[in-house]
mmCIF file of C-alpha atoms and ligand atoms in Angstrom:
data_model
loop_
_atom_site.group_PDB
_atom_site.id
_atom_site.type_symbol
_atom_site.label_atom_id
_atom_site.label_comp_id
_atom_site.label_asym_id
_atom_site.label_seq_id
_atom_site.Cartn_x
_atom_site.Cartn_y
_atom_site.Cartn_z
ATOM 1 C CA MET A 16 0.000 0.000 0.000
ATOM 2 C CA ALA A 17 1.302 3.443 -0.920
ATOM 3 C CA ARG A 18 2.603 5.491 1.991
ATOM 4 C CA ILE A 19 1.043 8.884 1.328
ATOM 5 C CA LEU A 20 1.723 11.730 3.740
ATOM 6 C CA LYS A 21 -0.146 14.888 2.874
ATOM 7 C CA VAL A 22 1.934 17.768 4.135
ATOM 8 C CA ALA A 23 1.416 21.538 4.146
ATOM 9 C CA ALA A 24 3.923 24.378 4.092
ATOM 10 C CA ALA A 25 2.250 27.137 6.125
ATOM 11 C CA GLN A 26 4.037 30.263 4.959
ATOM 12 C CA MET A 27 3.752 33.400 7.080
ATOM 13 C CA GLY A 28 3.806 36.968 5.872
ATOM 14 C CA PRO A 29 5.653 39.482 8.015
ATOM 15 C CA VAL A 30 5.640 39.485 11.810
ATOM 16 C CA HIS A 31 6.421 42.996 13.005
ATOM 17 C CA LEU A 32 8.235 43.985 16.188
ATOM 18 C CA ALA A 33 4.961 45.214 17.651
ATOM 19 C CA ASP A 34 3.106 41.924 17.026
ATOM 20 C CA ASP A 35 2.733 39.981 20.265
ATOM 21 C CA ARG A 36 2.800 36.189 20.591
ATOM 22 C CA GLY A 37 -0.981 36.003 21.026
ATOM 23 C CA ARG A 38 -1.571 37.661 17.683
ATOM 24 C CA VAL A 39 1.001 35.463 15.950
ATOM 25 C CA VAL A 40 -0.487 32.280 17.422
ATOM 26 C CA GLN A 41 -3.918 33.328 16.099
ATOM 27 C CA ARG A 42 -2.375 33.420 12.619
ATOM 28 C CA LEU A 43 -0.728 30.042 13.149
ATOM 29 C CA LEU A 44 -4.099 28.631 14.219
ATOM 30 C CA ALA A 45 -5.757 29.943 11.054
ATOM 31 C CA LEU A 46 -2.993 28.389 8.939
ATOM 32 C CA LEU A 47 -3.258 25.112 10.858
ATOM 33 C CA ARG A 48 -7.019 24.915 10.230
ATOM 34 C CA GLU A 49 -6.581 25.783 6.562
ATOM 35 C CA ALA A 50 -3.935 23.082 6.214
ATOM 36 C CA HIS A 51 -6.186 20.579 7.962
ATOM 37 C CA ALA A 52 -9.033 21.459 5.590
ATOM 38 C CA THR A 53 -6.827 20.429 2.643
ATOM 39 C CA GLY A 54 -6.435 16.996 4.227
ATOM 40 C CA ALA A 55 -2.859 17.603 5.392
ATOM 41 C CA ARG A 56 -1.665 15.537 8.373
ATOM 42 C CA LEU A 57 1.514 17.526 8.961
ATOM 43 C CA VAL A 58 2.127 21.297 8.823
ATOM 44 C CA VAL A 59 5.492 23.023 8.565
ATOM 45 C CA PHE A 60 5.666 26.530 10.050
ATOM 46 C CA PRO A 61 8.662 28.893 9.541
ATOM 47 C CA GLU A 62 11.911 29.402 11.455
ATOM 48 C CA LEU A 63 11.474 31.777 14.457
ATOM 49 C CA ALA A 64 7.758 31.750 13.719
ATOM 50 C CA LEU A 65 6.624 33.424 16.930
ATOM 51 C CA THR A 66 8.470 36.724 16.554
ATOM 52 C CA THR A 67 9.917 39.081 14.020
ATOM 53 C CA PHE A 68 13.337 38.012 12.661
ATOM 54 C CA PHE A 69 15.078 39.761 15.587
ATOM 55 C CA PRO A 70 18.718 38.937 14.578
ATOM 56 C CA ARG A 71 18.408 41.927 12.225
ATOM 57 C CA TYR A 72 18.575 44.235 15.257
ATOM 58 C CA TRP A 73 21.678 45.100 17.291
ATOM 59 C CA MET A 74 20.791 44.739 20.972
ATOM 60 C CA GLU A 75 23.092 44.932 24.003
ATOM 61 C CA ASP A 76 20.633 44.432 26.858
ATOM 62 C CA GLN A 77 20.378 40.672 27.467
ATOM 63 C CA ALA A 78 16.987 41.124 29.122
ATOM 64 C CA GLU A 79 15.699 42.739 25.938
ATOM 65 C CA ILE A 80 17.216 39.967 23.788
ATOM 66 C CA ASP A 81 15.597 37.343 25.983
ATOM 67 C CA THR A 82 12.116 38.726 25.325
ATOM 68 C CA PHE A 83 12.369 36.979 21.942
ATOM 69 C CA PHE A 84 13.070 33.570 23.545
ATOM 70 C CA GLU A 85 10.740 30.845 24.882
ATOM 71 C CA ARG A 86 11.621 29.301 28.255
ATOM 72 C CA GLU A 87 9.368 26.301 27.834
ATOM 73 C CA MET A 88 7.368 24.684 25.068
ATOM 74 C CA PRO A 89 4.444 24.635 25.036
ATOM 75 C CA ASN A 90 3.892 27.760 27.113
ATOM 76 C CA ALA A 91 0.884 29.928 27.797
ATOM 77 C CA ALA A 92 1.095 31.648 24.416
ATOM 78 C CA THR A 93 1.574 28.526 22.295
ATOM 79 C CA ARG A 94 -0.680 26.127 24.242
ATOM 80 C CA PRO A 95 -3.706 26.932 21.995
ATOM 81 C CA LEU A 96 -1.729 25.757 18.956
ATOM 82 C CA PHE A 97 -0.820 22.449 20.603
ATOM 83 C CA ASP A 98 -4.430 21.970 21.787
ATOM 84 C CA GLU A 99 -5.956 22.688 18.406
ATOM 85 C CA ALA A 100 -3.466 20.463 16.566
ATOM 86 C CA ARG A 101 -4.283 17.613 18.943
ATOM 87 C CA ARG A 102 -8.020 18.203 18.497
ATOM 88 C CA LEU A 103 -7.626 18.102 14.709
ATOM 89 C CA GLY A 104 -5.159 15.208 14.838
ATOM 90 C CA ILE A 105 -2.478 17.017 12.853
ATOM 91 C CA GLY A 106 1.266 17.146 13.465
ATOM 92 C CA PHE A 107 3.458 20.229 13.073
ATOM 93 C CA TYR A 108 7.003 21.637 12.852
ATOM 94 C CA LEU A 109 7.504 24.927 14.665
ATOM 95 C CA GLY A 110 10.592 27.128 14.756
ATOM 96 C CA TYR A 111 11.289 29.383 17.748
ATOM 97 C CA ALA A 112 14.108 30.846 19.855
ATOM 98 C CA GLU A 113 14.772 28.488 22.772
ATOM 99 C CA LEU A 114 16.251 29.509 26.114
ATOM 100 C CA ALA A 115 17.535 26.391 27.874
ATOM 101 C CA ALA A 116 19.287 25.673 31.184
ATOM 102 C CA GLU A 117 22.007 23.069 30.593
ATOM 103 C CA ALA A 118 24.371 21.897 33.314
ATOM 104 C CA GLY A 119 23.776 25.098 35.256
ATOM 105 C CA ARG A 120 24.359 27.339 32.220
ATOM 106 C CA THR A 121 21.908 29.327 30.146
ATOM 107 C CA ARG A 122 21.973 28.436 26.464
ATOM 108 C CA ARG A 123 20.129 29.982 23.575
ATOM 109 C CA TYR A 124 19.283 28.051 20.441
ATOM 110 C CA ASN A 125 17.498 28.636 17.164
ATOM 111 C CA THR A 126 15.245 25.597 17.490
ATOM 112 C CA ALA A 127 12.547 23.626 15.695
ATOM 113 C CA ILE A 128 10.319 20.957 17.200
ATOM 114 C CA LEU A 129 8.298 18.171 15.645
ATOM 115 C CA VAL A 130 4.944 17.711 17.351
ATOM 116 C CA ALA A 131 2.943 14.519 16.772
ATOM 117 C CA PRO A 132 -0.806 14.600 16.018
ATOM 118 C CA ASP A 133 -1.419 13.625 19.662
ATOM 119 C CA GLY A 134 0.346 16.798 20.850
ATOM 120 C CA ARG A 135 3.583 15.162 22.059
ATOM 121 C CA ILE A 136 6.911 16.767 21.125
ATOM 122 C CA ILE A 137 8.709 13.888 19.437
ATOM 123 C CA GLY A 138 11.721 15.650 17.976
ATOM 124 C CA ARG A 139 13.882 18.725 18.506
ATOM 125 C CA TYR A 140 16.506 20.242 16.251
ATOM 126 C CA ARG A 141 18.844 23.081 17.232
ATOM 127 C CA LYS A 142 20.276 25.024 14.266
ATOM 128 C CA ILE A 143 23.866 24.125 13.493
ATOM 129 C CA HIS A 144 24.880 26.345 10.553
ATOM 130 C CA LEU A 145 24.353 29.775 12.142
ATOM 131 C CA PRO A 146 24.863 32.432 9.453
ATOM 132 C CA GLY A 147 25.789 36.079 9.739
ATOM 133 C CA HIS A 148 28.105 37.727 12.266
ATOM 134 C CA ALA A 149 28.532 38.476 15.979
ATOM 135 C CA GLU A 150 29.849 42.040 15.780
ATOM 136 C CA HIS A 151 27.914 45.225 15.079
ATOM 137 C CA LEU A 152 28.018 46.284 11.416
ATOM 138 C CA PRO A 153 26.809 49.898 11.641
ATOM 139 C CA LYS A 154 27.190 50.495 7.901
ATOM 140 C CA ALA A 155 25.038 47.515 6.898
ATOM 141 C CA PRO A 156 21.356 48.173 6.026
ATOM 142 C CA PHE A 157 20.436 45.669 8.757
ATOM 143 C CA GLN A 158 22.208 43.120 10.937
ATOM 144 C CA HIS A 159 22.288 39.328 10.787
ATOM 145 C CA LEU A 160 23.314 38.522 14.365
ATOM 146 C CA GLU A 161 22.588 34.817 14.666
ATOM 147 C CA LYS A 162 26.208 34.252 15.694
ATOM 148 C CA ARG A 163 25.695 36.737 18.557
ATOM 149 C CA TYR A 164 22.314 35.624 19.844
ATOM 150 C CA PHE A 165 22.479 31.824 19.445
ATOM 151 C CA ASP A 166 24.695 28.940 20.478
ATOM 152 C CA VAL A 167 25.552 26.346 17.833
ATOM 153 C CA GLY A 168 23.106 23.447 18.010
ATOM 154 C CA ASN A 169 24.385 20.504 20.036
ATOM 155 C CA GLU A 170 22.090 17.685 19.003
ATOM 156 C CA GLY A 171 23.190 16.897 15.459
ATOM 157 C CA PHE A 172 21.034 16.167 12.419
ATOM 158 C CA LYS A 173 18.624 13.469 13.520
ATOM 159 C CA VAL A 174 15.872 11.548 11.763
ATOM 160 C CA TRP A 175 12.725 10.395 13.541
ATOM 161 C CA ARG A 176 10.410 7.537 12.693
ATOM 162 C CA ALA A 177 7.067 9.393 12.705
ATOM 163 C CA MET A 178 3.826 9.770 10.749
ATOM 164 C CA GLY A 179 4.580 6.613 8.794
ATOM 165 C CA GLY A 180 7.945 7.790 7.515
ATOM 166 C CA ASN A 181 11.482 8.868 8.375
ATOM 167 C CA LEU A 182 11.363 12.601 9.090
ATOM 168 C CA GLY A 183 14.321 14.932 9.513
ATOM 169 C CA MET A 184 14.578 18.601 10.434
ATOM 170 C CA CYS A 185 16.924 21.496 9.766
ATOM 171 C CA ILE A 186 16.621 25.280 9.739
ATOM 172 C CA CYS A 187 17.134 27.909 7.047
ATOM 173 C CA ASN A 188 20.863 28.322 6.338
ATOM 174 C CA ASP A 189 21.347 24.572 6.944
ATOM 175 C CA ARG A 190 19.605 23.975 3.611
ATOM 176 C CA ARG A 191 22.542 25.462 1.724
ATOM 177 C CA TRP A 192 24.924 22.790 3.053
ATOM 178 C CA PRO A 193 25.106 19.333 1.426
ATOM 179 C CA GLU A 194 26.415 17.900 4.723
ATOM 180 C CA THR A 195 23.050 18.665 6.376
ATOM 181 C CA PHE A 196 21.175 16.498 3.918
ATOM 182 C CA ARG A 197 23.775 13.767 3.569
ATOM 183 C CA VAL A 198 23.889 13.128 7.316
ATOM 184 C CA MET A 199 20.118 12.726 7.245
ATOM 185 C CA GLY A 200 20.316 10.769 3.990
ATOM 186 C CA LEU A 201 22.561 8.288 5.782
ATOM 187 C CA GLN A 202 19.676 7.771 8.236
ATOM 188 C CA ASP A 203 17.355 6.976 5.313
ATOM 189 C CA VAL A 204 15.444 10.235 5.610
ATOM 190 C CA GLU A 205 12.274 10.390 3.517
ATOM 191 C CA MET A 206 11.140 13.943 4.254
ATOM 192 C CA VAL A 207 13.160 16.922 5.492
ATOM 193 C CA LEU A 208 11.190 19.699 7.176
ATOM 194 C CA LEU A 209 12.634 23.200 7.366
ATOM 195 C CA GLY A 210 11.640 26.765 8.077
ATOM 196 C CA TYR A 211 13.500 29.876 6.958
ATOM 197 C CA ASN A 212 13.819 33.685 7.121
ATOM 198 C CA THR A 213 15.889 34.737 4.119
ATOM 199 C CA PRO A 214 16.475 38.463 3.659
ATOM 200 C CA THR A 215 16.005 39.561 0.039
ATOM 201 C CA GLU A 216 19.251 41.521 0.234
ATOM 202 C CA ASN A 217 22.623 39.875 0.881
ATOM 203 C CA ILE A 218 24.352 42.258 3.316
ATOM 204 C CA HIS A 219 27.702 40.479 2.960
ATOM 205 C CA HIS A 220 28.075 40.906 -0.783
ATOM 206 C CA PRO A 221 25.918 42.758 -3.315
ATOM 207 C CA GLU A 222 24.267 40.319 -5.704
ATOM 208 C CA PRO A 223 21.250 40.446 -8.045
ATOM 209 C CA ALA A 224 18.029 39.939 -6.065
ATOM 210 C CA HIS A 225 16.914 37.008 -8.239
ATOM 211 C CA LEU A 226 19.867 34.936 -6.986
ATOM 212 C CA ARG A 227 18.334 34.718 -3.496
ATOM 213 C CA MET A 228 15.401 32.694 -4.823
ATOM 214 C CA PHE A 229 17.583 30.748 -7.239
ATOM 215 C CA HIS A 230 20.022 29.641 -4.532
ATOM 216 C CA HIS A 231 17.167 28.833 -2.146
ATOM 217 C CA LEU A 232 15.634 26.482 -4.700
ATOM 218 C CA VAL A 233 18.709 25.040 -6.386
ATOM 219 C CA THR A 234 20.287 23.828 -3.130
ATOM 220 C CA MET A 235 17.129 22.124 -1.929
ATOM 221 C CA GLN A 236 16.269 20.606 -5.298
ATOM 222 C CA ALA A 237 19.768 19.167 -5.677
ATOM 223 C CA ASN A 238 19.870 17.837 -2.114
ATOM 224 C CA ALA A 239 16.391 16.314 -2.404
ATOM 225 C CA TYR A 240 17.487 14.345 -5.471
ATOM 226 C CA GLN A 241 20.936 13.401 -4.151
ATOM 227 C CA ASN A 242 19.363 11.890 -1.038
ATOM 228 C CA GLY A 243 16.078 10.659 -2.527
ATOM 229 C CA THR A 244 13.999 12.686 -0.067
ATOM 230 C CA TRP A 245 11.059 15.061 0.000
ATOM 231 C CA VAL A 246 11.843 18.552 1.281
ATOM 232 C CA VAL A 247 9.202 20.837 2.762
ATOM 233 C CA ALA A 248 10.456 24.408 3.138
ATOM 234 C CA THR A 249 8.446 27.215 4.728
ATOM 235 C CA ALA A 250 9.249 30.939 4.730
ATOM 236 C CA LYS A 251 8.470 33.848 6.906
ATOM 237 C CA ALA A 252 8.235 36.317 4.051
ATOM 238 C CA GLY A 253 7.487 39.869 3.068
ATOM 239 C CA ARG A 254 8.502 43.149 4.725
ATOM 240 C CA GLU A 255 8.904 42.960 8.473
ATOM 241 C CA ASP A 256 8.897 46.627 9.527
ATOM 242 C CA GLY A 257 10.228 47.379 6.035
ATOM 243 C CA PHE A 258 12.917 44.646 5.935
ATOM 244 C CA ALA A 259 12.172 42.369 2.961
ATOM 245 C CA MET A 260 12.419 38.580 3.001
ATOM 246 C CA ILE A 261 11.842 36.116 0.180
ATOM 247 C CA GLY A 262 8.799 33.854 -0.063
ATOM 248 C CA GLY A 263 9.032 30.719 -2.199
ATOM 249 C CA SER A 264 7.790 28.186 0.356
ATOM 250 C CA CYS A 265 7.709 24.879 -1.443
ATOM 251 C CA ILE A 266 7.412 21.123 -1.406
ATOM 252 C CA ILE A 267 10.152 19.396 -3.387
ATOM 253 C CA ALA A 268 9.976 15.799 -4.555
ATOM 254 C CA PRO A 269 12.824 13.250 -4.291
ATOM 255 C CA THR A 270 13.220 13.681 -8.055
ATOM 256 C CA GLY A 271 14.296 17.271 -7.379
ATOM 257 C CA GLU A 272 11.126 18.660 -8.934
ATOM 258 C CA ILE A 273 9.017 21.324 -7.237
ATOM 259 C CA ALA A 274 5.644 19.735 -6.462
ATOM 260 C CA ALA A 275 4.005 22.837 -4.950
ATOM 261 C CA LYS A 276 5.094 26.420 -4.366
ATOM 262 C CA ALA A 277 3.649 29.509 -2.693
ATOM 263 C CA MET A 278 2.681 32.426 -4.920
ATOM 264 C CA THR A 279 2.610 35.261 -2.385
ATOM 265 C CA GLU A 280 4.689 36.788 0.396
ATOM 266 C CA GLU A 281 1.751 36.548 2.800
ATOM 267 C CA ASP A 282 0.195 33.906 5.029
ATOM 268 C CA GLU A 283 -0.414 31.082 2.544
ATOM 269 C CA VAL A 284 -0.822 27.316 2.707
ATOM 270 C CA VAL A 285 0.474 25.003 -0.008
ATOM 271 C CA ALA A 286 -0.128 21.285 0.360
ATOM 272 C CA PHE A 287 0.838 18.117 -1.457
ATOM 273 C CA ALA A 288 0.129 14.425 -0.996
ATOM 274 C CA CYS A 289 3.673 13.013 -0.824
ATOM 275 C CA ASP A 290 4.375 9.397 -1.697
ATOM 276 C CA LEU A 291 7.064 8.505 0.839
ATOM 277 C CA ASP A 292 8.189 5.627 -1.381
ATOM 278 C CA LEU A 293 8.962 7.890 -4.352
ATOM 279 C CA GLY A 294 12.614 8.254 -3.355
ATOM 280 C CA ALA A 295 13.126 4.490 -3.034
ATOM 281 C CA TYR A 296 14.159 3.959 -6.662
ATOM 282 C CA ILE A 297 16.737 6.750 -6.414
ATOM 283 C CA LYS A 298 18.161 5.181 -3.227
ATOM 284 C CA ARG A 299 18.197 1.794 -4.969
ATOM 285 C CA THR A 300 19.910 3.000 -8.143
ATOM 286 C CA VAL A 301 22.005 6.115 -8.769
ATOM 287 C CA PHE A 302 22.286 7.058 -5.082
ATOM 288 C CA ASN A 303 22.562 3.564 -3.682
ATOM 289 C CA PHE A 304 24.899 4.624 -0.879
ATOM 290 C CA ALA A 305 25.967 1.111 0.139
ATOM 291 C CA LYS A 306 26.999 0.310 -3.405
ATOM 292 C CA HIS A 307 28.539 3.543 -4.626
ATOM 293 C CA ARG A 308 29.813 5.735 -1.761
ATOM 294 C CA ARG A 309 33.614 5.832 -1.423
ATOM 295 C CA ILE A 310 34.169 7.019 2.120
ATOM 296 C CA GLU A 311 37.902 6.340 1.954
ATOM 297 C CA HIS A 312 38.066 9.435 -0.294
ATOM 298 C CA TYR A 313 35.841 11.677 1.824
ATOM 299 C CA ARG A 314 38.132 12.141 4.850
ATOM 300 C CA LEU A 315 38.689 15.858 4.264
ATOM 301 C CA ILE A 316 35.001 16.523 4.731
ATOM 302 C CA THR A 317 35.217 15.830 8.463
ATOM 303 C CA GLU A 318 38.907 16.641 9.013
ATOM 304 C CA ARG A 319 39.127 20.050 7.382
ATOM 305 C CA THR A 320 36.830 23.044 7.876
ATOM 306 C CA ALA A 321 38.316 25.778 5.676
ATOM 307 C CA ALA A 322 39.439 25.275 2.086
ATOM 308 C CA GLU A 323 43.215 25.158 1.575
ATOM 309 C CA PRO A 324 44.810 25.378 -1.847
ATOM 310 C CA PRO A 325 47.020 22.470 -2.908
ATOM 311 C CA GLY A 326 50.521 22.635 -1.437
ATOM 312 C CA ALA A 327 49.514 24.910 1.457
ATOM 313 C CA GLY A 328 49.119 22.125 4.013
HETATM 314 N N1 CDT B 20 17.859 32.695 8.826
HETATM 315 C C1 CDT B 20 18.859 32.331 8.010
HETATM 316 O O1 CDT B 20 19.557 31.359 8.264
HETATM 317 N N2 CDT B 20 19.068 33.113 6.935
HETATM 318 C C2 CDT B 20 20.143 32.888 6.037
HETATM 319 C C3 CDT B 20 20.656 34.171 5.501
HETATM 320 C C4 CDT B 20 22.001 34.003 4.942
HETATM 321 S S1 CDT B 20 22.807 35.531 4.682
HETATM 322 C C5 CDT B 20 23.398 35.965 6.234
HETATM 323 C C6 CDT B 20 19.779 31.980 4.884
HETATM 324 O O2 CDT B 20 20.555 31.063 4.599
HETATM 325 O O3 CDT B 20 18.764 32.179 4.233
#
């Protein structure tokens, strides 16, 4: 029998600084219900879905920074989302800023959780490839301070057996890295869930605006195919207090083809009935890892971080 998992990417338009959690959760609830009405059993919300993309702001007061973080999940603000998802029997991925106490120390992560249709949190991913910078760049049009506000994720790239398939998670910038997908591919991932906030402008190097969407799609399409997996990618899009971010939420098939894609930069649901067995022939043939991988030639991937020209070592 075919293993069909109908999944929805629940794209959000902008969340402004002045929007409180209650208002945001009302929007998430509306998206959840719309996704459920399409027949979806799993909904993917964006990265840092509960607040504006606050790493664009330079802040020095830790108490102010911490207002963007959640100390527990669910909490009073997000409980209605968990309750409604359980009532509808629908699972979800939610990205948020997590404040955690670990071995007596406070840690801050850019986190996503996987919540089962019965309301249990069954998976957690803490973002590993933190982009941007830690120092203030006063000349830049906005900041990208993920390296200042977050610790590097400490739980690896895991895959969970859930909803009838093998589900993995990552967050935004992780999607640009083949290592992210290959580590999950080696755990036989069948669907990778990810949320993102991608500014339309690259503050590190001027480049044509169209490249932001091209790179977003080309990396995920290639990695979907090379690992025989579905990819469900959900944006927080549009102009948050005037700062523009790309849309382009999409569901990508293991063939690398785009199965469904958002049209707007607003709250929008796109859904697709994904055959979790579609990637099997790719994993059996061209990307049969057991048969074709040559790990004896891949050592540099884990031994070396920065590129070094030949003869420099
Ligand atoms: N949120 C996030 O990871 N955004 C990055 C921006 C990269 S440029 C600093 C992204 O990969 O889309």
